[in-house]
mmCIF file of C-alpha atoms and ligand atoms in Angstrom:
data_model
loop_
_atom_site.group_PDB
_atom_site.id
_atom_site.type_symbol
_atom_site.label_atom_id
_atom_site.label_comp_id
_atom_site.label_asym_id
_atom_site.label_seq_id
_atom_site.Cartn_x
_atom_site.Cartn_y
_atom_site.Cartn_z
ATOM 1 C CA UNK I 25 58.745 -70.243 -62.527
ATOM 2 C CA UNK I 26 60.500 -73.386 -64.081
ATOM 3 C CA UNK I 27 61.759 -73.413 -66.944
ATOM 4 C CA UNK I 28 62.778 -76.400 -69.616
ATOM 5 C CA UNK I 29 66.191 -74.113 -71.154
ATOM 6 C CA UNK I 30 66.956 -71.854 -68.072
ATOM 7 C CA UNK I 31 68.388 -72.001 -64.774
ATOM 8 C CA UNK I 32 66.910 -69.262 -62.387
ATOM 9 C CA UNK I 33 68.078 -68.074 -59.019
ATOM 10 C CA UNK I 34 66.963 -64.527 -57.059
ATOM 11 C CA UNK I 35 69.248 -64.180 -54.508
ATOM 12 C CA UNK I 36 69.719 -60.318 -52.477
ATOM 13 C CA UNK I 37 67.550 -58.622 -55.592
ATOM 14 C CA UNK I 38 69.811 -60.273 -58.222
ATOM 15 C CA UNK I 39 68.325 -62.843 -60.363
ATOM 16 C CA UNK I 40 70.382 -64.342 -62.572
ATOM 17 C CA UNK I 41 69.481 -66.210 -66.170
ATOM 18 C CA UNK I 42 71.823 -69.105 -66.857
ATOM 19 C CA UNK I 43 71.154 -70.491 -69.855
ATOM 20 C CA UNK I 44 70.699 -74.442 -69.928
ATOM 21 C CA UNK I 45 70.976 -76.537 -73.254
ATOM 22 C CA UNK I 46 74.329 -78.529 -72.562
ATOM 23 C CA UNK I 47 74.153 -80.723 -75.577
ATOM 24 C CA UNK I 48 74.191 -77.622 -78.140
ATOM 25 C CA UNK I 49 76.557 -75.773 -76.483
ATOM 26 C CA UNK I 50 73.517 -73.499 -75.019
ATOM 27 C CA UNK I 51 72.286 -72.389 -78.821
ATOM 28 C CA UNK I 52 69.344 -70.133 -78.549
ATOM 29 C CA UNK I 53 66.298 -71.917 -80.194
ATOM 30 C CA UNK I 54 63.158 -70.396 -80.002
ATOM 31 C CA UNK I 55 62.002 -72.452 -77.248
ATOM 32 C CA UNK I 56 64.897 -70.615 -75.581
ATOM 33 C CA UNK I 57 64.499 -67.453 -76.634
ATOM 34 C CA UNK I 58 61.018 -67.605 -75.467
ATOM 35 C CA UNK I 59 61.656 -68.815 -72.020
ATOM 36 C CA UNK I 60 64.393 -65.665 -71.693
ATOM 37 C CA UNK I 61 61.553 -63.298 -72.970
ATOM 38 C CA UNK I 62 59.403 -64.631 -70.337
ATOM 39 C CA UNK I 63 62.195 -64.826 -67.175
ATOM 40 C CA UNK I 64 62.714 -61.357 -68.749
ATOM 41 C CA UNK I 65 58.946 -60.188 -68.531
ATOM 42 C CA UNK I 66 58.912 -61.750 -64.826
ATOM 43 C CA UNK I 67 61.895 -59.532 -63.817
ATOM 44 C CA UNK I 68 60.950 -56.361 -65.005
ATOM 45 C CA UNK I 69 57.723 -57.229 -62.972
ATOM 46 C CA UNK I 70 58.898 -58.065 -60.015
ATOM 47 C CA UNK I 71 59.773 -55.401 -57.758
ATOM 48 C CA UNK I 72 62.239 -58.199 -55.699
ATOM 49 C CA UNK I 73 64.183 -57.655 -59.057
ATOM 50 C CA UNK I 74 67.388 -55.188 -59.102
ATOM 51 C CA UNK I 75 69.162 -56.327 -60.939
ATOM 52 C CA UNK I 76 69.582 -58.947 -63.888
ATOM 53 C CA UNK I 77 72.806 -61.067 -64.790
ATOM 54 C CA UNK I 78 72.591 -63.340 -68.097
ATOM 55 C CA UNK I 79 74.756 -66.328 -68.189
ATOM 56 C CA UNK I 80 75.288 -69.356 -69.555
ATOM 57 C CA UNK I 81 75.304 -72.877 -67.273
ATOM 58 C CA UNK I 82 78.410 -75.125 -67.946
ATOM 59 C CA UNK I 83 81.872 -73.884 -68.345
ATOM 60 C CA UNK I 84 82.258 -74.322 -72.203
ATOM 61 C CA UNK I 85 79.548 -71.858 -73.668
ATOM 62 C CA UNK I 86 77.490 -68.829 -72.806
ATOM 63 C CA UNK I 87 75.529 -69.354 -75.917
ATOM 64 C CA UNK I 88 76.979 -70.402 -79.012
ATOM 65 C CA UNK I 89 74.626 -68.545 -81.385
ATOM 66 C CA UNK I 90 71.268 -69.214 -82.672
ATOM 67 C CA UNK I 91 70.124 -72.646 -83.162
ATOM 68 C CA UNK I 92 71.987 -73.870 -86.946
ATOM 69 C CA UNK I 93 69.343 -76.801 -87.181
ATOM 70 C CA UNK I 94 66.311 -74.979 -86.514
ATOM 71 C CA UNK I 95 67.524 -72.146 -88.794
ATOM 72 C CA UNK I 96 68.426 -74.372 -91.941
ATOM 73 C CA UNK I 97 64.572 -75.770 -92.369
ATOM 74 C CA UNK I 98 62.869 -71.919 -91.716
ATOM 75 C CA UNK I 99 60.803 -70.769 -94.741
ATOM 76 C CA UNK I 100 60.873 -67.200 -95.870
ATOM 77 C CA UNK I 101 57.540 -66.292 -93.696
ATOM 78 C CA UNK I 102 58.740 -68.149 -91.090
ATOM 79 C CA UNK I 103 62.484 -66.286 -90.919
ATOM 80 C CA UNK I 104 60.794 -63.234 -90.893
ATOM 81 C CA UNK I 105 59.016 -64.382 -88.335
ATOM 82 C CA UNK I 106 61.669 -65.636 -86.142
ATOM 83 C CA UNK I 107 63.550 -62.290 -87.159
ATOM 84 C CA UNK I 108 61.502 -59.723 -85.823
ATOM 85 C CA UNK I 109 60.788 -62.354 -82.382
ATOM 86 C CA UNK I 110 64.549 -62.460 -81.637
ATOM 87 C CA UNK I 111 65.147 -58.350 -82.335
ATOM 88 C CA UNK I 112 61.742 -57.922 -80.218
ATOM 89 C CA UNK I 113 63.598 -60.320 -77.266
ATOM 90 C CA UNK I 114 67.175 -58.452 -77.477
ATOM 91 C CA UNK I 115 65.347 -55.026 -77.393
ATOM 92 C CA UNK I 116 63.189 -55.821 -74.302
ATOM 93 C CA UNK I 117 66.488 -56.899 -72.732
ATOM 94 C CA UNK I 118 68.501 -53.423 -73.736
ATOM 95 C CA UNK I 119 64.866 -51.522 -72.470
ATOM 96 C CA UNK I 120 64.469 -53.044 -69.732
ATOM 97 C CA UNK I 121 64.787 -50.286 -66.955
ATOM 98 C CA UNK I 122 67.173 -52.449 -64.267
ATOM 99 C CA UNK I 123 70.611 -52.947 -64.813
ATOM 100 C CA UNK I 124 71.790 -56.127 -67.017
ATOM 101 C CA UNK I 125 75.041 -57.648 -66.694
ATOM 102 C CA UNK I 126 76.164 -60.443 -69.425
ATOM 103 C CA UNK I 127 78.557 -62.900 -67.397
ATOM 104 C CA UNK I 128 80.241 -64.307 -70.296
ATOM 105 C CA UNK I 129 81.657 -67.651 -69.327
ATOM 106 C CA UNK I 130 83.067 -69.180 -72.759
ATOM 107 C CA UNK I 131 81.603 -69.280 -76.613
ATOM 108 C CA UNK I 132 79.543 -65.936 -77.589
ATOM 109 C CA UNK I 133 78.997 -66.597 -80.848
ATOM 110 C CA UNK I 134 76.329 -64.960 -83.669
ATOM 111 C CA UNK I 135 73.255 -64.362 -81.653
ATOM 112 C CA UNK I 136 75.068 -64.807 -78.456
ATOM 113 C CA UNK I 137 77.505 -62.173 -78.872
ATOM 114 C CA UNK I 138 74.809 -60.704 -79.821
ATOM 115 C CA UNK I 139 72.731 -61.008 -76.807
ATOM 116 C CA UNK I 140 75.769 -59.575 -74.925
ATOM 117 C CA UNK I 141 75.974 -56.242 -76.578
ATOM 118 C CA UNK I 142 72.067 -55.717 -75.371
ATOM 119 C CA UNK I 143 72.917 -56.089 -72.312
ATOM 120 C CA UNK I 144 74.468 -52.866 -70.098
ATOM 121 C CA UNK I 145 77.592 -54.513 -68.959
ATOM 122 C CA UNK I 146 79.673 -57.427 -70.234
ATOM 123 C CA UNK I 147 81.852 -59.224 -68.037
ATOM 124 C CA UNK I 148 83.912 -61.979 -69.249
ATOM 125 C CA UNK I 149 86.106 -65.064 -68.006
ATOM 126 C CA UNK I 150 89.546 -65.088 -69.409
ATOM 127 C CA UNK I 151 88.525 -68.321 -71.493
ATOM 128 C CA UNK I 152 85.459 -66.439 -73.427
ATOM 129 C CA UNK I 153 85.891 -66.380 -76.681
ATOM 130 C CA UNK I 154 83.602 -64.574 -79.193
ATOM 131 C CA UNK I 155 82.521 -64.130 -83.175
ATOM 132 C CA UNK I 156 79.790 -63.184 -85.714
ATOM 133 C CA UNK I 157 80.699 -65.968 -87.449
ATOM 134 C CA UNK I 158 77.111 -65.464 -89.750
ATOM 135 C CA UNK I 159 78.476 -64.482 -93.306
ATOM 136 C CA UNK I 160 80.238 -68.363 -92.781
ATOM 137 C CA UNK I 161 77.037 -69.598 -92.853
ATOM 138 C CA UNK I 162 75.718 -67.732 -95.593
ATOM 139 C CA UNK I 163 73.610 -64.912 -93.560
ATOM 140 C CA UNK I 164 74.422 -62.071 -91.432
ATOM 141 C CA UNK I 165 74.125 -61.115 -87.795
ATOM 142 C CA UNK I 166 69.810 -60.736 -87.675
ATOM 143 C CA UNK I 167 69.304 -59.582 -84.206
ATOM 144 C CA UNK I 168 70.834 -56.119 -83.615
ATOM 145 C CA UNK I 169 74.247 -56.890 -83.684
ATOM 146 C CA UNK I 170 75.199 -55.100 -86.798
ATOM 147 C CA UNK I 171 73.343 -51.950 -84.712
ATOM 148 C CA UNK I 172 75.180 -52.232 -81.786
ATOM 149 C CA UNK I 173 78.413 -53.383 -82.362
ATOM 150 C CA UNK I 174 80.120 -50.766 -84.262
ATOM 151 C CA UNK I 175 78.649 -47.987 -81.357
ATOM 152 C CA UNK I 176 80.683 -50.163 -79.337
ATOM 153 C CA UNK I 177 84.275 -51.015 -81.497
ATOM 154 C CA UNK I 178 83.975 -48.484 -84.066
ATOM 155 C CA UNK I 179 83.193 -49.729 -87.744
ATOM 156 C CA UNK I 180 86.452 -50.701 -89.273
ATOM 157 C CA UNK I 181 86.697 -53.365 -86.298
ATOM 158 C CA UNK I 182 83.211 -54.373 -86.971
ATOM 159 C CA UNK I 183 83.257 -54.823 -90.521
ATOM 160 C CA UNK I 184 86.775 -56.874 -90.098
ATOM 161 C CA UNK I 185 85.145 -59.047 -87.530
ATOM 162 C CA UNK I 186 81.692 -59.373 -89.341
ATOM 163 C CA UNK I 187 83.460 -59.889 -92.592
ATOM 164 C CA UNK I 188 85.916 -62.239 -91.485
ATOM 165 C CA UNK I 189 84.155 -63.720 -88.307
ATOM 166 C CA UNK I 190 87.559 -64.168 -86.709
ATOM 167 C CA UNK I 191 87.003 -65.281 -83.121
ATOM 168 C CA UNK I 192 88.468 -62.817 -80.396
ATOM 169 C CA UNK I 193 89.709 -63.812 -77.290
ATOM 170 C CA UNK I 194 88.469 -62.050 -74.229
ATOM 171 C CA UNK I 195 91.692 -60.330 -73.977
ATOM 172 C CA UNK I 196 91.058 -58.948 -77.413
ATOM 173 C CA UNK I 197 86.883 -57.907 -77.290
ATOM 174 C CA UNK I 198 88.204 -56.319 -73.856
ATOM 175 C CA UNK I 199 91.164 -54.147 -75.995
ATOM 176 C CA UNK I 200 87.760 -53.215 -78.153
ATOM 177 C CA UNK I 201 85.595 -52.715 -75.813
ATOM 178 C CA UNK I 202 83.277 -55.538 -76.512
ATOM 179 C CA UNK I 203 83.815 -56.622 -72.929
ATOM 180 C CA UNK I 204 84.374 -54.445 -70.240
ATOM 181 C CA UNK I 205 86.516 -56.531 -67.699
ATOM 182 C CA UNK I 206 87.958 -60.105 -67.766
ATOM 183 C CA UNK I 207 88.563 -61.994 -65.016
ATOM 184 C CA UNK I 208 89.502 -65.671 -64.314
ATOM 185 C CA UNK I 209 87.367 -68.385 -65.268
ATOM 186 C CA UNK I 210 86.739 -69.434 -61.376
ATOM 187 C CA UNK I 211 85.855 -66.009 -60.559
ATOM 188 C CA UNK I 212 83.552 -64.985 -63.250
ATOM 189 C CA UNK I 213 80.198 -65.105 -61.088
ATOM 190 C CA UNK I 214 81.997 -64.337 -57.682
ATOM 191 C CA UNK I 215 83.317 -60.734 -59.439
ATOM 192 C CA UNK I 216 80.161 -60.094 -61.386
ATOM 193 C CA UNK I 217 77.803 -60.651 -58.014
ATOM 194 C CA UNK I 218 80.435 -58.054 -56.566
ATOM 195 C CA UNK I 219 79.810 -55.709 -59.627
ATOM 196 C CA UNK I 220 75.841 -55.991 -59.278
ATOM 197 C CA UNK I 221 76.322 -55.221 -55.361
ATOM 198 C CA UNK I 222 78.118 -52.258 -56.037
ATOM 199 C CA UNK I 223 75.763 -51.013 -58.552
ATOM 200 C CA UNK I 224 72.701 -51.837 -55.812
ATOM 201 C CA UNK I 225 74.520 -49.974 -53.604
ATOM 202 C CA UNK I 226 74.314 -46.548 -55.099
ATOM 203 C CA UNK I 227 71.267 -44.702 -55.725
ATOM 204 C CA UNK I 228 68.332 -46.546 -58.152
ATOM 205 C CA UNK I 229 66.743 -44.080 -59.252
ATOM 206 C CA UNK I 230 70.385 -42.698 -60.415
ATOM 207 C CA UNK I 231 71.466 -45.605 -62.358
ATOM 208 C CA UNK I 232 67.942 -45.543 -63.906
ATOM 209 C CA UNK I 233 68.197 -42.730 -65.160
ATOM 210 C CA UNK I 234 71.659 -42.595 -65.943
ATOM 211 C CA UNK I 235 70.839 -45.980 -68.280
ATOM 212 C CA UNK I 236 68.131 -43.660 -69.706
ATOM 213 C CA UNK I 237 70.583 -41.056 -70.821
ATOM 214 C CA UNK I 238 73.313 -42.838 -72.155
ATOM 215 C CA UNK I 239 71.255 -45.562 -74.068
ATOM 216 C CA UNK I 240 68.986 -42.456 -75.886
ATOM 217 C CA UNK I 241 71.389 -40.422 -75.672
ATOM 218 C CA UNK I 242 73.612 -42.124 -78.381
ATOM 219 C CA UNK I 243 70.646 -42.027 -80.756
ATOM 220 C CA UNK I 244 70.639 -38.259 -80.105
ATOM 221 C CA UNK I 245 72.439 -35.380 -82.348
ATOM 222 C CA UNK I 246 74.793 -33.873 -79.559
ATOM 223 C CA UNK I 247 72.794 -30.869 -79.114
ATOM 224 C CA UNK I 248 69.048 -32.746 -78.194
ATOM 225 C CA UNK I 249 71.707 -35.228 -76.044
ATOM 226 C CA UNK I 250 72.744 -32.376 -73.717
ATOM 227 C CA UNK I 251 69.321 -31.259 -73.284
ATOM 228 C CA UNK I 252 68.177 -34.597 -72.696
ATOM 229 C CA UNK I 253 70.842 -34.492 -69.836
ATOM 230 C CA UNK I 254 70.376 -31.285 -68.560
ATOM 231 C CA UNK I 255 65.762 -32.248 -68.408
ATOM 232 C CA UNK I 256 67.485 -35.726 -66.695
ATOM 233 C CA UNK I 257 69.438 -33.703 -64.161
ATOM 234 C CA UNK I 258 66.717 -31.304 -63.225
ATOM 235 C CA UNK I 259 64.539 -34.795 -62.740
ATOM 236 C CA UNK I 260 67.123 -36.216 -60.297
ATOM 237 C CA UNK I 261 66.626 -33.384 -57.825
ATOM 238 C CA UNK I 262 62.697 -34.089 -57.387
ATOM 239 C CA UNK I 263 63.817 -37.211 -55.302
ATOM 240 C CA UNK I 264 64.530 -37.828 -51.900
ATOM 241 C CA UNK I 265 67.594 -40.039 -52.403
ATOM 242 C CA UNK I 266 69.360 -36.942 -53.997
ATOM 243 C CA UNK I 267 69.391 -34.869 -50.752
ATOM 244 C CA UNK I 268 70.167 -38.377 -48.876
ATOM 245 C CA UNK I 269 73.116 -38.718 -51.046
ATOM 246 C CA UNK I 270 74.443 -35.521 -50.687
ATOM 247 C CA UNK I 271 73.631 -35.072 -46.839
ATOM 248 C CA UNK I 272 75.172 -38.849 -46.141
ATOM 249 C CA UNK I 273 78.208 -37.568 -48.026
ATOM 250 C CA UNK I 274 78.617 -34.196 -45.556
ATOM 251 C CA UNK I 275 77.722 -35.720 -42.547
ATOM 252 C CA UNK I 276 80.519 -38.591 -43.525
ATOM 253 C CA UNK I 277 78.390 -41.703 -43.112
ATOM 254 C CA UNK I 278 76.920 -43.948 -46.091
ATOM 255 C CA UNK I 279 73.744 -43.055 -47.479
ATOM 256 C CA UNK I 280 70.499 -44.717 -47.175
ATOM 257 C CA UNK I 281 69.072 -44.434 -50.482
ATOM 258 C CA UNK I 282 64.834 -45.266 -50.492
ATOM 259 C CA UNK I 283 64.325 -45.331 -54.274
ATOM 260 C CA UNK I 284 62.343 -42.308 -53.349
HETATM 261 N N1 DAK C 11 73.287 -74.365 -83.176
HETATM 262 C C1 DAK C 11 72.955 -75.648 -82.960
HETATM 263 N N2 DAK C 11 73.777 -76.572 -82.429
HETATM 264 C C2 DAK C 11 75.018 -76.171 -82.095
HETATM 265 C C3 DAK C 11 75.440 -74.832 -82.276
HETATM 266 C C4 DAK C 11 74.513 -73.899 -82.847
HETATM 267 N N3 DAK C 11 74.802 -72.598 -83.011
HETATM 268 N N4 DAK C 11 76.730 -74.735 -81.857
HETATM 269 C C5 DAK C 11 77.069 -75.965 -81.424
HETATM 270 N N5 DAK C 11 76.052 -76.839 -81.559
HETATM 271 C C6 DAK C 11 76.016 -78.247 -81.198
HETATM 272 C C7 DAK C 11 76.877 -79.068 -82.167
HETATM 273 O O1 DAK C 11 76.152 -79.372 -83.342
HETATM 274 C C8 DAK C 11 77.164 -80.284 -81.325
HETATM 275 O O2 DAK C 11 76.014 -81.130 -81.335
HETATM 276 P P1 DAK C 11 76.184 -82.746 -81.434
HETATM 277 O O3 DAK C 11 76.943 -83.015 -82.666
HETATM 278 O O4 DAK C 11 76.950 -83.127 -80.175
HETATM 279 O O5 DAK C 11 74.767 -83.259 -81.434
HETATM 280 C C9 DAK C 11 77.287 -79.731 -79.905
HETATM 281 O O6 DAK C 11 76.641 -78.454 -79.944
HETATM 282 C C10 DAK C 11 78.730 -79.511 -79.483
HETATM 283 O O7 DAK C 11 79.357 -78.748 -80.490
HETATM 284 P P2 DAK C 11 80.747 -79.192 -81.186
HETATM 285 O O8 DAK C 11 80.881 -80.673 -81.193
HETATM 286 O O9 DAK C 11 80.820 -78.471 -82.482
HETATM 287 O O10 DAK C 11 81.784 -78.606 -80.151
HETATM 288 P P3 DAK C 11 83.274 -78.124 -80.460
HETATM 289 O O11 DAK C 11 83.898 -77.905 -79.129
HETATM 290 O O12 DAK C 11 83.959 -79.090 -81.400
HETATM 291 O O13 DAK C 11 83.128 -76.731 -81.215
HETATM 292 C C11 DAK C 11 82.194 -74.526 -81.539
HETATM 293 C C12 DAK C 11 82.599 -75.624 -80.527
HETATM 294 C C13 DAK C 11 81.462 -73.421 -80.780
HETATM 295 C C14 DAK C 11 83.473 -73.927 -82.161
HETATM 296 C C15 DAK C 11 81.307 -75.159 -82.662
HETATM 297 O O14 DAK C 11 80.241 -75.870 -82.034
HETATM 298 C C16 DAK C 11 80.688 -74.141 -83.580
HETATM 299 O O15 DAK C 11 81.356 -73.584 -84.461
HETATM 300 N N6 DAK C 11 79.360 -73.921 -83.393
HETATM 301 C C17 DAK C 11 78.629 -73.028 -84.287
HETATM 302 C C18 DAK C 11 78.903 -71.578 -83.945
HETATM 303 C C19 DAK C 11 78.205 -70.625 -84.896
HETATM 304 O O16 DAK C 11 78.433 -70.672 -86.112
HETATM 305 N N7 DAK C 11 77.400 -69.810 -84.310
HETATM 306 C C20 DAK C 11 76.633 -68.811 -85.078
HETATM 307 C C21 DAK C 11 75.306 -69.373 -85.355
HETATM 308 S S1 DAK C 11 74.457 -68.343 -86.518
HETATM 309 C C22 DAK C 11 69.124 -63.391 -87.979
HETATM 310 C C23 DAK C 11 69.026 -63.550 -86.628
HETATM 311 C C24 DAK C 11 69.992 -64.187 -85.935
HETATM 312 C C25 DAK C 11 71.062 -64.706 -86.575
HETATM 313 C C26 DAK C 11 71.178 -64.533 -87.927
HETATM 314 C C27 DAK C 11 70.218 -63.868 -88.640
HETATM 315 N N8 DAK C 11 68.123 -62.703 -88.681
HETATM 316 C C28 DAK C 11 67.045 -62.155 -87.928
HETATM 317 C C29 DAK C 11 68.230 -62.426 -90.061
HETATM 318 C C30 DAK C 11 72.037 -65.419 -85.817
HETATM 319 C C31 DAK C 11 72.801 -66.337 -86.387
HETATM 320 C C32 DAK C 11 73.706 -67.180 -85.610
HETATM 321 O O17 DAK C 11 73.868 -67.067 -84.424
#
C-alpha cells in the first residue's frame, strides 16, 4: 500500500516503516499517525511479516514529536480525542505479537521518544538525540511515555528528564537504558537489519512468547510473574521447533525451526 507520510519496504520478512514528512522534521500528525496504524494493521496481517523496524527517512529526525501546529488549535473534545487515538496507535505497536525494532536515526522528541519506548528494541545512531520536552510547551508526555519510561530508567531519571526536558545524547539514553545499542550514523540500518536477522534466526514461536512474558510480566506481582513463566515454559514444549532446537543443538548442526 502507498502511503502520503511513510516509506515502506518488505524485504527477507522485514518490513520496515520510515517515516516521511521532511519539512517538519517527520512530526507525527494525525494523518501520520494514521497511516502507521494502518502499515501497522497490514503487518500484523501479513504472514510475509517477521519482523517490524520503525524509522525515520532523512538523516536529521526520526520524529521530532507530535505535530506543535496541529496541537495548538485542538479543542478540549477534540484533544481527548486525539489522546486516546495516539495511546490506542502506541499500544497496538507494543501488542503487536512480532518483534519491533525502533532505528533511531536523529531527533526523538515528545511523542517520538515516545513511540520508541513502545517498541521492543531501540537502536540508535551515535547522532540521535532525544527529550520529553512537553512541560516546555505547557503539557505533558500524552501517549504512554510517562508509563513506560520510568520501567525503563527508573523514576528519579524520568522525573529529571520529564521535568527538565534536557535532551540526551545517544551516548547518554544508552547509559539509561533508553536505547539499547548505538552505532554510527552510516551503519544504523546496516546493524539493525543484522539485529532483525539474528532475531529471525532463532525460534518464532520462542521470541513470541518470550515478548509475551516479559511485556506482562512487568505488570505482574513477582509471584503471578513466575507462574506466568513457568504456564509459558510448559507451552513451549507442545511445539515442534522445541525438540528441533534441542536435537539441532546435539547433533551439532543449525536448527531448522518451522514455527511449528
Ligand atoms: N511539530 C511541528 N513542526 C515541527 C516540529 C513539531 N514537533 N518540530 C519541528 N517542526 C518543523 C519546524 O517548525 C520547522 O518548520 P518550518 O519553519 O521550516 O516550516 C521545521 O520542522 C524544521 O525545524 P527547525 O527549523 O526548528 O529545525 P532546527 O534544526 O532549527 O531545530 C529541533 C530542530 C528539533 C530542535 C526543533 O525543530 C524543535 O525543537 N522542534 C520541536 C520539538 C518538540 O518540542 N517536540 C515535542 C512536541 S510535543 C498528549 C499526547 C502527545 C503529546 C502530548 C500530550 N496527550 C495525549 C495529552 C506529545 C507532545 C509532543 O510531542
Amino acid at each position: 500500500m502507498a502511503y502520503n507520510n511513510l516509506l515502506t519496504n518488505l524485504e527477507e520478512g522485514i518490513y520496515t516503516i520510515s517515516i516521511n514528512r521532511p519539512d517538519a522534521l517527520n512530526a507525527l500528525s494525525v494523518a501520520v499517525l494514521t497511516e502507521l496504524l494502518e502499515a501497522i494493521r497490514q503487518a500484523k496481517d501479513d504472514d510475509e511479516v517477521k519482523l517490524i523496524i520503525i524509522t525515520g527517512h532523512g538523516e536529521k529526525a526520526f520524529a521530532a514529536g507530535a505535530d506543535i501546529a496541529e496541537m495548538r488549535d485542538l479543542k478540549a473534545l477534540e484533544a481527548r480525542e486525539y489522546s486516546l487515538f495516539g495511546q490506542g496507535v502506541y499500544k497496538e505497536i507494543e501488542n503487536i505479537d512480532k518483534p519491533t525494532i525502533a532505528a533511531i536515526n536523529g531527533y526523538a522528541l515528545g511523542g517520538g521518544c515516545e513511540l520508541i519506548m513502545a517498541c521492543d528494541i531501540r537502536i540508535a545512531s551515535e547522532k540521535a538525540k532525544l527529550a520529553l520536552p512537553e512541560v516546555g510547551l505547557g503539557i505533558i508526555p500524552g501517549w504512554g511515555g510517562m508509563h513506560r519510561l520510568p520501567r525503563l530508567i527508573g523514576k528519579g531519571q524520568s522525573k529529571f528528564y520529564v521535568f527538565t526536558g534536557e535532551m540526551m545524547t545517544a551516548a547518554e539514553a544508552h547509559n539509561m537504558g533508553l536505547v539499547d545499542k548505538v552505532v554510527p550514523a552510516d551503519e544504523l540500518i546496516e546493524y539493525t537489519k543484522k539485529i532483525a536477522k539474528t532475531i529471525l534466526s532463532k525460534a518464532p514461536i520462542s521470541i513470541k512468547v518470550a515478548k509475551a512474558v516479559i511485556d506482562k510480566g512487568m505488570n505482574m506481582d513477582p509471584e503471578t510473574g513466575i507462574d506466568y513463566l513457568a504456564e509459558a515454559f510448559a507451552t513451549i514444549f507442545s511445539t515442534e521447533d522445541y525438540r528441533e532446537g534441542l536435537t539441532a543443538f546435539l547433533e551439532k548442526r543449525k536448527a531448522d525451526f518451522k514455527n511449528k
